[in-house]
CSV table of C-alpha atoms in Angstrom, one decimal:
chain,number,residue,atom,x,y,z
A,1,MET,CA,-7.8,-20.0,-23.9
A,2,SER,CA,-10.8,-21.1,-22.0
A,3,THR,CA,-13.4,-18.2,-20.9
A,4,GLU,CA,-15.1,-20.5,-18.2
A,5,LYS,CA,-15.1,-18.4,-14.7
A,6,SER,CA,-17.1,-20.0,-11.3
A,7,TRP,CA,-18.9,-18.1,-9.1
A,8,ALA,CA,-20.3,-20.0,-6.0
A,9,GLY,CA,-20.9,-23.2,-8.4
A,10,GLY,CA,-22.1,-21.3,-11.4
A,11,PRO,CA,-20.6,-19.1,-14.2
A,12,PHE,CA,-18.5,-15.8,-13.1
A,13,TRP,CA,-20.6,-13.1,-14.1
A,14,GLY,CA,-18.1,-10.4,-15.2
A,15,LEU,CA,-14.9,-10.9,-18.0
A,16,GLY,CA,-13.8,-14.3,-18.5
A,17,SER,CA,-10.1,-15.5,-17.9
A,18,ASP,CA,-9.6,-14.2,-21.9
A,19,TRP,CA,-8.8,-11.3,-20.2
A,20,ASP,CA,-6.6,-11.9,-17.5
A,21,PRO,CA,-3.0,-12.1,-18.3
A,22,ASP,CA,-2.5,-15.6,-17.3
A,23,TRP,CA,0.5,-16.3,-19.9
A,24,LEU,CA,2.7,-14.7,-17.0
A,25,ILE,CA,1.8,-16.9,-13.8
A,26,THR,CA,2.1,-20.1,-13.1
A,27,ASP,CA,-0.2,-23.0,-12.0
A,28,ARG,CA,0.7,-22.0,-8.5
A,29,HIS,CA,-0.7,-18.4,-8.8
A,30,ARG,CA,-3.7,-20.1,-10.3
A,31,GLU,CA,-4.4,-22.1,-7.4
A,32,LEU,CA,-3.6,-19.7,-5.2
A,33,ARG,CA,-6.0,-16.9,-7.1
A,34,ALA,CA,-8.8,-19.6,-7.5
A,35,THR,CA,-9.1,-20.3,-4.2
A,36,VAL,CA,-9.1,-16.2,-3.2
A,37,ILE,CA,-12.2,-16.4,-5.9
A,38,GLU,CA,-14.0,-19.0,-3.9
A,39,LEU,CA,-13.5,-17.2,-0.6
A,40,CYS,CA,-14.9,-13.8,-2.0
A,41,ALA,CA,-17.6,-15.5,-4.0
A,42,SER,CA,-18.3,-17.7,0.1
A,43,GLU,CA,-18.4,-14.9,2.0
A,44,MET,CA,-16.0,-12.1,1.6
A,45,ARG,CA,-18.1,-10.0,-0.6
A,46,ALA,CA,-21.6,-9.9,1.2
A,47,ASN,CA,-18.8,-9.1,4.0
A,48,ALA,CA,-17.6,-6.0,1.9
A,49,GLU,CA,-21.1,-4.5,2.3
A,50,ARG,CA,-21.8,-5.0,5.6
A,51,SER,CA,-17.7,-3.0,6.6
A,52,ASP,CA,-19.7,-0.4,4.0
A,53,ASP,CA,-22.3,0.1,5.9
A,54,GLU,CA,-21.5,-0.1,9.8
A,55,LEU,CA,-17.5,1.1,9.7
A,56,ARG,CA,-16.6,-2.3,10.6
A,57,PHE,CA,-13.6,-3.4,10.0
A,58,PRO,CA,-13.1,-6.5,8.1
A,59,ARG,CA,-11.6,-9.0,11.2
A,60,ARG,CA,-14.1,-12.0,9.3
A,61,ASN,CA,-12.7,-11.8,6.0
A,62,LEU,CA,-8.9,-11.3,7.7
A,63,GLU,CA,-9.2,-14.4,9.8
A,64,LEU,CA,-10.8,-16.6,6.7
A,65,LEU,CA,-7.3,-15.6,4.5
A,66,GLY,CA,-5.6,-16.3,8.0
A,67,GLU,CA,-7.7,-20.3,7.8
A,68,HIS,CA,-6.3,-20.9,4.1
A,69,GLY,CA,-2.2,-19.5,5.0
A,70,PHE,CA,-3.0,-16.7,2.8
A,71,LEU,CA,-2.0,-14.2,6.4
A,72,ALA,CA,1.9,-15.6,5.6
A,73,LEU,CA,1.4,-15.8,1.6
A,74,THR,CA,5.5,-14.6,1.5
A,75,VAL,CA,6.7,-15.8,4.0
A,76,PRO,CA,9.1,-18.9,4.0
A,77,GLU,CA,7.3,-22.4,4.4
A,78,GLU,CA,10.3,-23.5,7.4
A,79,TYR,CA,8.8,-20.7,9.4
A,80,GLY,CA,4.5,-21.9,8.4
A,81,GLY,CA,4.4,-19.7,4.9
A,82,LEU,CA,3.1,-20.7,2.0
A,83,GLY,CA,6.2,-19.4,0.7
A,84,ALA,CA,5.1,-17.3,-2.7
A,85,ASP,CA,6.7,-14.6,-5.0
A,86,HIS,CA,6.5,-11.1,-5.8
A,87,LEU,CA,3.4,-12.4,-8.5
A,88,ALA,CA,1.6,-14.0,-5.9
A,89,PHE,CA,1.0,-11.4,-3.7
A,90,ALA,CA,-0.1,-8.7,-6.1
A,91,LEU,CA,-2.3,-11.3,-8.3
A,92,VAL,CA,-4.3,-11.8,-4.0
A,93,ALA,CA,-4.0,-8.7,-3.7
A,94,GLU,CA,-5.5,-7.6,-7.1
A,95,ALA,CA,-8.6,-10.1,-6.6
A,96,ILE,CA,-9.6,-9.7,-2.9
A,97,ALA,CA,-10.1,-6.0,-4.5
A,98,ARG,CA,-11.5,-7.5,-7.1
A,99,TYR,CA,-14.5,-10.2,-6.3
A,100,GLY,CA,-14.5,-9.5,-2.9
A,101,CYS,CA,-13.9,-6.4,-0.4
A,102,ALA,CA,-11.4,-3.4,-0.7
A,103,SER,CA,-10.8,-2.8,2.7
A,104,THR,CA,-9.8,-5.6,3.1
A,105,ALA,CA,-7.3,-5.8,0.4
A,106,MET,CA,-6.3,-2.7,2.1
A,107,CYS,CA,-5.6,-3.9,5.2
A,108,TYR,CA,-4.1,-7.1,3.7
A,109,VAL,CA,-2.0,-5.9,2.0
A,110,MET,CA,-0.1,-3.0,5.4
A,111,HIS,CA,-0.3,-6.6,6.6
A,112,ILE,CA,1.9,-8.3,4.2
A,113,ALA,CA,4.3,-5.1,4.2
A,114,ALA,CA,4.8,-5.3,8.2
A,115,VAL,CA,5.3,-9.2,7.7
A,116,GLN,CA,8.3,-8.5,4.8
A,117,ALA,CA,9.6,-6.2,7.2
A,118,ILE,CA,10.0,-8.0,9.8
A,119,MET,CA,11.2,-10.8,7.8
A,120,LEU,CA,14.0,-8.3,6.3
A,121,ARG,CA,16.2,-9.0,9.4
A,122,PRO,CA,14.5,-11.8,10.8
A,123,THR,CA,15.4,-12.9,14.3
A,124,ARG,CA,14.0,-16.2,16.6
A,125,GLU,CA,12.6,-14.2,18.5
A,126,LEU,CA,10.8,-11.9,16.1
A,127,VAL,CA,9.9,-14.7,14.2
A,128,ASP,CA,8.7,-17.0,16.8
A,129,ARG,CA,6.5,-13.8,18.5
A,130,TYR,CA,4.7,-12.5,15.2
A,131,ILE,CA,5.5,-15.1,11.7
A,132,ARG,CA,4.6,-18.4,13.0
A,133,PRO,CA,1.7,-17.1,14.8
A,134,LEU,CA,0.3,-15.6,11.4
A,135,ASN,CA,-2.6,-18.1,10.5
A,136,THR,CA,-4.3,-18.3,14.3
A,137,GLY,CA,-5.4,-15.1,12.5
A,138,ARG,CA,-2.6,-12.5,14.2
A,139,ILE,CA,-2.8,-9.5,12.0
A,140,GLY,CA,-0.2,-6.4,11.7
A,141,THR,CA,0.5,-3.2,10.0
A,142,LEU,CA,2.8,-0.1,9.3
A,143,SER,CA,2.7,3.1,10.8
A,144,TYR,CA,5.2,5.0,8.9
A,145,SER,CA,2.7,8.4,8.9
A,146,ASP,CA,3.5,11.6,10.4
A,147,PRO,CA,1.1,14.3,11.3
A,148,ARG,CA,4.3,16.9,10.1
A,149,THR,CA,5.1,15.9,7.5
A,150,GLY,CA,1.7,14.0,5.6
A,151,GLY,CA,2.5,12.6,2.3
A,152,HIS,CA,5.6,12.6,3.0
A,153,PHE,CA,5.4,9.7,5.0
A,154,TRP,CA,9.1,9.0,5.4
A,155,TYR,CA,10.2,11.6,7.5
A,156,PRO,CA,9.0,11.0,10.6
A,157,MET,CA,9.4,14.3,12.5
A,158,SER,CA,6.3,13.5,15.5
A,159,SER,CA,9.1,10.6,16.7
A,160,GLY,CA,11.7,9.4,18.4
A,161,ALA,CA,13.8,6.7,20.3
A,162,GLU,CA,16.0,6.6,23.2
A,163,ARG,CA,17.8,3.8,25.4
A,164,GLU,CA,17.2,2.9,28.4
A,165,ASN,CA,18.4,-0.2,30.2
A,166,GLY,CA,19.7,-1.5,27.3
A,167,SER,CA,16.0,-1.3,26.0
A,168,PHE,CA,14.6,1.8,23.7
A,169,ARG,CA,11.7,4.2,25.2
A,170,VAL,CA,9.6,4.9,21.4
A,171,ARG,CA,7.3,7.9,20.9
A,172,LYS,CA,4.8,7.5,17.2
A,173,SER,CA,2.3,9.8,16.4
A,174,SER,CA,0.7,8.9,12.9
A,175,SER,CA,-1.9,10.5,11.3
A,176,TRP,CA,-3.1,7.4,8.9
A,177,THR,CA,-2.4,4.2,10.5
A,178,THR,CA,-5.0,1.7,8.0
A,179,SER,CA,-6.2,-1.5,11.2
A,180,GLY,CA,-5.4,1.3,13.1
A,181,GLY,CA,-7.0,0.4,16.4
A,182,PHE,CA,-7.0,-3.2,15.5
A,183,ALA,CA,-3.9,-5.0,14.6
A,184,ASP,CA,-2.3,-6.9,16.5
A,185,PHE,CA,1.0,-5.3,16.0
A,186,TYR,CA,2.4,-2.6,14.2
A,187,VAL,CA,5.6,-2.5,12.5
A,188,ILE,CA,7.0,1.7,13.0
A,189,GLN,CA,9.6,4.0,12.0
A,190,THR,CA,10.8,6.4,13.7
A,191,THR,CA,14.3,8.1,14.3
A,192,SER,CA,17.1,7.0,16.4
A,193,PRO,CA,18.1,7.1,19.1
A,194,ASP,CA,21.5,9.2,18.6
A,195,PHE,CA,19.6,11.2,15.6
A,196,THR,CA,22.3,12.2,13.7
A,197,GLY,CA,19.2,13.5,10.3
A,198,TYR,CA,16.3,12.6,8.8
A,199,HIS,CA,18.8,9.4,7.4
A,200,ASP,CA,18.9,8.2,10.1
A,201,LEU,CA,15.3,6.2,11.8
A,202,SER,CA,14.5,3.0,12.7
A,203,VAL,CA,12.4,0.4,12.8
A,204,PHE,CA,11.1,-1.6,15.7
A,205,VAL,CA,7.9,-3.9,16.3
A,206,VAL,CA,5.3,-3.0,19.2
A,207,ASP,CA,2.2,-4.9,20.3
A,208,ALA,CA,-1.5,-3.7,20.0
A,209,ASP,CA,-0.9,-3.0,24.4
A,210,VAL,CA,0.8,0.2,24.1
A,211,VAL,CA,-0.5,1.5,20.9
A,212,LEU,CA,-3.4,4.3,21.1
A,213,ALA,CA,-6.0,4.6,18.8
A,214,LYS,CA,-9.7,6.3,18.2
A,215,PRO,CA,-11.2,3.7,15.1
A,216,SER,CA,-14.3,5.0,16.0
A,217,THR,CA,-12.9,8.1,14.8
A,218,TRP,CA,-12.9,7.0,11.4
A,219,ASP,CA,-15.6,7.6,8.6
A,220,ALA,CA,-14.6,8.1,5.1
A,221,MET,CA,-15.8,8.6,1.9
A,222,GLY,CA,-14.1,5.0,0.8
A,223,LEU,CA,-12.9,1.9,1.8
A,224,ARG,CA,-14.5,2.4,4.8
A,225,GLY,CA,-13.6,-1.2,6.8
A,226,ASN,CA,-10.1,-0.2,7.1
A,227,GLN,CA,-10.6,2.4,10.1
A,228,SER,CA,-7.3,4.7,8.7
A,229,GLY,CA,-6.9,6.7,11.6
A,230,GLY,CA,-4.0,7.8,13.7
A,231,VAL,CA,-2.8,6.1,16.5
A,232,GLU,CA,0.5,6.8,19.3
A,233,VAL,CA,3.1,5.6,21.3
A,234,GLN,CA,3.6,7.1,24.2
A,235,ALA,CA,6.5,6.9,25.2
A,236,ALA,CA,6.5,3.0,25.8
A,237,LEU,CA,9.2,0.7,26.7
A,238,VAL,CA,10.0,-1.6,23.6
A,239,PRO,CA,12.6,-4.8,24.3
A,240,PRO,CA,15.6,-5.2,22.6
A,241,GLU,CA,14.9,-7.9,20.6
A,242,GLN,CA,11.9,-5.9,19.0
A,243,LEU,CA,14.3,-3.7,17.2
A,244,ILE,CA,14.2,-4.9,13.5
A,245,GLY,CA,16.9,-5.1,12.2
A,246,PRO,CA,20.6,-2.6,13.6
A,247,VAL,CA,19.6,1.1,14.7
A,248,GLY,CA,19.7,3.4,12.0
A,249,ASP,CA,18.2,0.1,9.2
A,250,GLY,CA,15.5,2.6,8.2
A,251,ALA,CA,16.0,4.4,5.7
A,252,GLU,CA,17.4,1.2,4.0
A,253,SER,CA,14.4,-1.1,4.8
A,254,ASN,CA,11.7,1.7,3.7
A,255,ASP,CA,13.8,1.6,0.2
A,256,GLU,CA,14.1,-2.2,0.2
A,257,VAL,CA,10.8,-3.5,1.5
A,258,VAL,CA,7.9,-1.2,3.2
A,259,ASP,CA,7.8,0.7,-0.2
A,260,PRO,CA,7.9,-1.9,-2.8
A,261,TRP,CA,5.7,-4.2,-1.3
A,262,PHE,CA,3.2,-1.2,0.0
A,263,LEU,CA,3.6,0.0,-4.0
A,264,LEU,CA,3.6,-3.2,-5.8
A,265,GLY,CA,0.6,-4.4,-3.3
A,266,SER,CA,-1.5,-0.6,-3.2
A,267,SER,CA,-1.4,-1.2,-6.6
A,268,SER,CA,-3.1,-4.3,-7.4
A,269,VAL,CA,-5.8,-3.0,-5.2
A,270,TRP,CA,-6.3,-0.1,-7.3
A,271,ASN,CA,-6.3,-2.7,-10.5
A,272,GLY,CA,-8.5,-4.8,-9.3
A,273,ILE,CA,-11.1,-2.2,-8.0
A,274,ALA,CA,-11.1,-1.3,-12.3
A,275,MET,CA,-11.5,-5.0,-13.0
A,276,GLY,CA,-13.9,-5.4,-10.2
A,277,ALA,CA,-16.2,-2.3,-11.8
A,278,VAL,CA,-15.9,-3.0,-15.3
A,279,ASP,CA,-17.5,-6.4,-14.2
A,280,ILE,CA,-20.5,-5.0,-12.5
A,281,ALA,CA,-21.0,-3.0,-15.9
A,282,LYS,CA,-20.6,-6.0,-18.0
A,283,ARG,CA,-23.3,-7.4,-15.7
A,284,HIS,CA,-25.7,-4.8,-16.0
A,285,THR,CA,-25.4,-3.5,-19.3
A,286,THR,CA,-25.4,-7.2,-21.1
A,287,GLY,CA,-28.9,-7.6,-18.8
A,288,LYS,CA,-30.9,-4.4,-18.8
A,289,VAL,CA,-32.8,-3.7,-22.0
A,290,HIS,CA,-34.8,-0.5,-23.4
A,291,GLU,CA,-37.9,-2.1,-24.7
A,292,ASP,CA,-38.7,1.5,-26.4
A,293,THR,CA,-35.7,0.7,-29.2
A,294,GLY,CA,-35.6,-3.6,-28.5
A,295,LEU,CA,-31.5,-2.7,-27.5
A,296,ARG,CA,-30.0,-3.9,-24.5
A,297,VAL,CA,-27.7,-0.9,-22.7
A,298,CYS,CA,-24.2,-3.3,-24.1
A,299,ASP,CA,-25.9,-2.6,-27.6
A,300,TYR,CA,-24.9,1.0,-28.1
A,301,PRO,CA,-21.3,1.8,-28.7
A,302,THR,CA,-20.6,4.6,-26.5
A,303,ILE,CA,-20.9,1.5,-24.1
A,304,GLN,CA,-18.8,-0.7,-25.7
A,305,ASP,CA,-16.3,2.6,-26.4
A,306,TYR,CA,-16.2,3.1,-22.6
A,307,VAL,CA,-15.9,-0.8,-21.6
A,308,GLY,CA,-13.4,-0.3,-24.4
A,309,GLU,CA,-11.1,1.9,-22.9
A,310,ALA,CA,-11.3,0.5,-20.0
A,311,VAL,CA,-10.5,-2.9,-20.0
A,312,ILE,CA,-7.0,-1.9,-22.3
A,313,ASP,CA,-6.5,0.6,-20.0
A,314,THR,CA,-6.8,-1.7,-16.8
A,315,ASN,CA,-5.1,-4.6,-18.4
A,316,ALA,CA,-2.6,-2.0,-19.5
A,317,ALA,CA,-1.8,-1.4,-15.5
A,318,ARG,CA,-2.0,-4.9,-14.8
A,319,LEU,CA,0.4,-5.6,-17.4
A,320,ALA,CA,2.7,-3.0,-15.6
A,321,ALA,CA,2.3,-4.8,-11.8
A,322,TYR,CA,2.9,-8.1,-12.7
A,323,SER,CA,6.1,-7.5,-14.7
A,324,VAL,CA,7.5,-5.1,-11.4
A,325,ALA,CA,6.6,-8.1,-9.6
A,326,GLY,CA,8.1,-10.4,-11.9
A,327,ALA,CA,11.7,-8.5,-11.9
A,328,LEU,CA,11.1,-8.3,-7.8
A,329,ASP,CA,11.2,-12.1,-7.8
A,330,ARG,CA,14.1,-12.2,-10.2
A,331,ALA,CA,16.0,-9.4,-7.8
A,332,THR,CA,15.7,-11.8,-5.0
A,333,ASP,CA,15.0,-15.5,-6.2
A,334,GLY,CA,11.1,-15.8,-5.9
A,335,ASN,CA,11.5,-14.1,-3.0
A,336,THR,CA,13.9,-16.4,-1.0
A,337,ARG,CA,17.3,-14.4,-1.5
A,338,VAL,CA,18.0,-13.5,2.7
A,339,LEU,CA,19.8,-9.9,2.7
A,340,GLN,CA,22.6,-8.8,4.9
A,341,PRO,CA,22.6,-4.6,5.9
A,342,GLY,CA,23.6,-2.7,3.1
A,343,GLU,CA,22.8,-5.5,0.3
A,344,THR,CA,19.6,-4.2,-1.8
A,345,ALA,CA,17.8,-5.8,-4.4
A,346,ARG,CA,14.4,-4.8,-4.7
A,347,ALA,CA,15.6,-1.3,-4.5
A,348,ALA,CA,16.7,-0.8,-7.5
A,349,TYR,CA,12.8,-0.8,-9.0
A,350,LEU,CA,12.2,1.9,-6.7
A,351,HIS,CA,11.7,4.2,-9.5
A,352,TRP,CA,9.1,1.5,-11.1
A,353,CYS,CA,7.3,0.9,-8.3
A,354,TRP,CA,6.5,5.1,-8.5
A,355,GLN,CA,5.0,4.7,-11.9
A,356,LEU,CA,3.3,1.5,-11.1
A,357,LYS,CA,1.3,3.4,-8.2
A,358,PHE,CA,0.9,6.4,-10.6
A,359,THR,CA,-0.5,4.5,-13.5
A,360,ALA,CA,-3.0,2.5,-11.1
A,361,ALA,CA,-4.0,4.7,-9.4
A,362,LYS,CA,-4.9,7.5,-12.0
A,363,ASN,CA,-6.4,4.6,-13.7
A,364,VAL,CA,-8.9,3.4,-11.5
A,365,THR,CA,-9.6,7.2,-10.8
A,366,GLY,CA,-10.8,7.7,-14.7
A,367,VAL,CA,-12.6,3.8,-14.7
A,368,VAL,CA,-15.3,4.0,-11.5
A,369,ASP,CA,-16.3,7.3,-13.9
A,370,LYS,CA,-16.6,5.7,-16.7
A,371,MET,CA,-18.9,2.6,-15.5
A,372,LEU,CA,-21.1,4.6,-13.7
A,373,HIS,CA,-21.9,6.6,-17.1
A,374,ALA,CA,-22.3,3.0,-18.3
A,375,CYS,CA,-24.6,2.4,-15.6
A,376,GLY,CA,-26.7,5.4,-15.7
A,377,GLY,CA,-28.9,5.7,-12.9
A,378,SER,CA,-28.9,2.3,-12.2
A,379,GLY,CA,-25.2,2.1,-11.2
A,380,TYR,CA,-25.9,5.1,-8.2
A,381,ARG,CA,-28.1,3.0,-6.8
A,382,ARG,CA,-26.0,1.4,-3.9
A,383,ASP,CA,-27.3,-2.1,-4.8
A,384,LEU,CA,-25.7,-2.8,-8.0
A,385,GLN,CA,-22.3,-1.9,-5.6
A,386,LEU,CA,-20.7,0.1,-8.2
A,387,GLU,CA,-21.1,3.0,-6.2
A,388,ARG,CA,-18.6,1.5,-3.4
A,389,TYR,CA,-16.2,0.6,-5.9
A,390,LEU,CA,-16.2,4.0,-6.9
A,391,ARG,CA,-15.9,5.9,-3.7
A,392,ASP,CA,-13.0,3.3,-3.1
A,393,GLY,CA,-11.3,3.8,-6.1
A,394,LYS,CA,-11.2,7.3,-5.4
A,395,ALA,CA,-8.8,7.0,-2.3
A,396,GLY,CA,-6.1,5.8,-4.6
A,397,TRP,CA,-5.2,9.1,-6.3
A,398,VAL,CA,-4.2,10.9,-2.4
A,399,MET,CA,-2.7,7.8,-0.2
A,400,GLY,CA,0.5,8.5,0.4
A,401,PRO,CA,2.6,8.9,-1.8
A,402,SER,CA,0.4,10.8,-3.7
A,403,ASN,CA,0.0,11.1,-7.3
A,404,GLU,CA,1.5,14.5,-7.3
A,405,VAL,CA,4.4,13.5,-4.9
A,406,LEU,CA,5.2,10.2,-7.2
A,407,ARG,CA,4.8,12.1,-10.5
A,408,GLN,CA,7.4,15.0,-8.6
A,409,PHE,CA,10.0,12.4,-8.0
A,410,VAL,CA,9.7,10.3,-11.1
A,411,GLY,CA,10.7,14.4,-13.2
A,412,ARG,CA,12.7,15.1,-10.6
A,413,SER,CA,15.1,12.1,-11.1
A,414,VAL,CA,14.7,12.2,-15.0
A,415,LEU,CA,15.9,15.7,-15.7
A,416,LEU,CA,18.1,16.3,-12.3
A,417,GLY,CA,19.3,12.4,-11.4
A,418,PHE,CA,18.1,10.1,-8.3
A,419,GLY,CA,20.2,12.5,-6.0
A,420,ALA,CA,17.6,15.0,-6.4
A,421,VAL,CA,14.2,13.9,-4.6
A,422,ASP,CA,16.4,13.9,-1.6
A,423,TYR,CA,14.2,12.0,0.5
A,424,TRP,CA,15.6,12.6,3.7
A,425,ASN,CA,16.2,16.6,3.0
A,426,GLN,CA,19.8,16.4,3.2
A,427,THR,CA,20.6,18.5,-0.4
A,428,VAL,CA,21.3,22.2,-0.6
A,429,ASP,CA,19.1,23.8,-3.4
A,430,THR,CA,22.3,25.5,-4.5
A,431,ARG,CA,20.5,27.2,-7.6
A,432,ALA,CA,17.4,28.4,-5.4
A,433,LEU,CA,19.9,30.3,-2.5
A,434,ALA,CA,21.9,31.8,-4.9
A,435,ASN,CA,18.9,33.3,-6.9
A,436,GLU,CA,17.7,34.1,-3.7
A,437,THR,CA,20.5,35.6,-2.1
A,438,LYS,CA,21.3,38.1,-5.1
A,439,LYS,CA,17.9,39.4,-3.9
A,440,LEU,CA,19.3,41.1,-1.0
A,441,ASP,CA,21.5,44.7,-1.0
A,442,ALA,CA,24.7,44.7,1.3
A,443,ALA,CA,22.9,45.5,4.6
A,444,GLY,CA,20.7,41.8,3.9
A,445,LYS,CA,23.4,39.8,3.3
A,446,ARG,CA,25.5,41.2,6.0
A,447,ALA,CA,22.1,40.3,8.3
A,448,LEU,CA,21.7,36.7,6.8
A,449,ALA,CA,25.6,36.3,7.7
A,450,GLU,CA,25.5,37.2,11.1
A,451,GLN,CA,21.7,34.5,11.6
A,452,LEU,CA,23.8,31.8,9.7
A,453,LEU,CA,26.8,32.1,12.0
A,454,ALA,CA,25.1,32.8,14.9
A,455,GLN,CA,22.9,29.7,14.2
A,456,ALA,CA,25.8,27.5,12.9
A,457,ASP,CA,28.1,28.4,16.8
A,458,LEU,CA,24.4,26.7,18.1
A,459,ALA,CA,25.0,23.6,15.9
A,460,GLU,CA,28.9,23.1,17.1
A,461,LYS,CA,28.1,23.7,20.8
A,462,GLU,CA,24.7,21.2,20.5
A,463,ALA,CA,27.0,19.0,18.9
A,464,SER,CA,30.2,18.9,21.2
A,465,SER,CA,27.6,18.7,24.5
């Protein structure tokens, strides 16, 4: 296997291709990745510094991706896209983060996830308005988080939609929206008209002119260019053709496209950051000589241990990402299968996507720290660029669903069954309820019973009105 990898007309200064699991990818995948690396070398990596220093949204980087078709990477060719699959998406997201700009990579992941949410239920109106113009530089994003539910972003309490003269009056409040204030369109999830419970959700796409954002307030430790601030849609009138799928399709859309695409893409970003940090550490430690001993930094066994473990752990996470992407591709015939409401494919692998994100986000946190240790004081300086990778990588653990949420999902599912995850807060924990009520004396139990009966009466009146 060749170890040659080019960078701006010369040899690449990081890890060679021997350390990329390329037996899993096709020539087409290699071509797409090579194009991204060229764009990173020519412009995107330099733009990353300005985004980080100036809290600047990486629009130029995203426009550059659009000029080469990547904003429509996963869109069928008949709609003007490149017709690529899940594995191509993982490779592109990883490459942007590794060789170019992590903020751009995260904006890109949210863009593709929004595009795929639309493409789950494509209509002529949606395709003509939002999909065909993508490569002119139009940028989309997801707005799913909620200020009242935090990392439980799938539970949109601060939202709603009501029918009005054939259209929908939509409100949405989001605590974290990547590209907030800069995207051209936003895919949002709200509670449905005639809301019956938090499993009853609907998905809309709205234009930037009805979205209120304050991007100037975004000032984060890392991913400083992605402008992930709060946004609001304040009772906007949304025409029916901007409803994605039928009313009540939100829960299925969440499990079938939003989570799988986002978790695969964001995991690939964390893997890219980890590999990028190793690239920087290799360049520094092989070039830095201690004149008193005559040894390069890379000659010390401790440094070799750091780098060896980082590569082993990160490639395990990369293999997991490529494997999950392959499973999603097989389930969807290479991202070409058209699913009808009630029919799912990717959702069967959602618990693997949970594990993937946890693994990648946990790994990058450790790798960037160890590469800082390997580079010593030089790594602490900004000119080496490692400190930016360190700050960007720290976002992985806390980005929703946070790793705390994900390991709880997996643990509960393993021990109690998938139903115990209770996404939509519908399953009563009878064991906990019985344990609490047995603490009450007779008077306390009567008081609780009276309270519950009063609530039941009120619920019946509301249901009949």
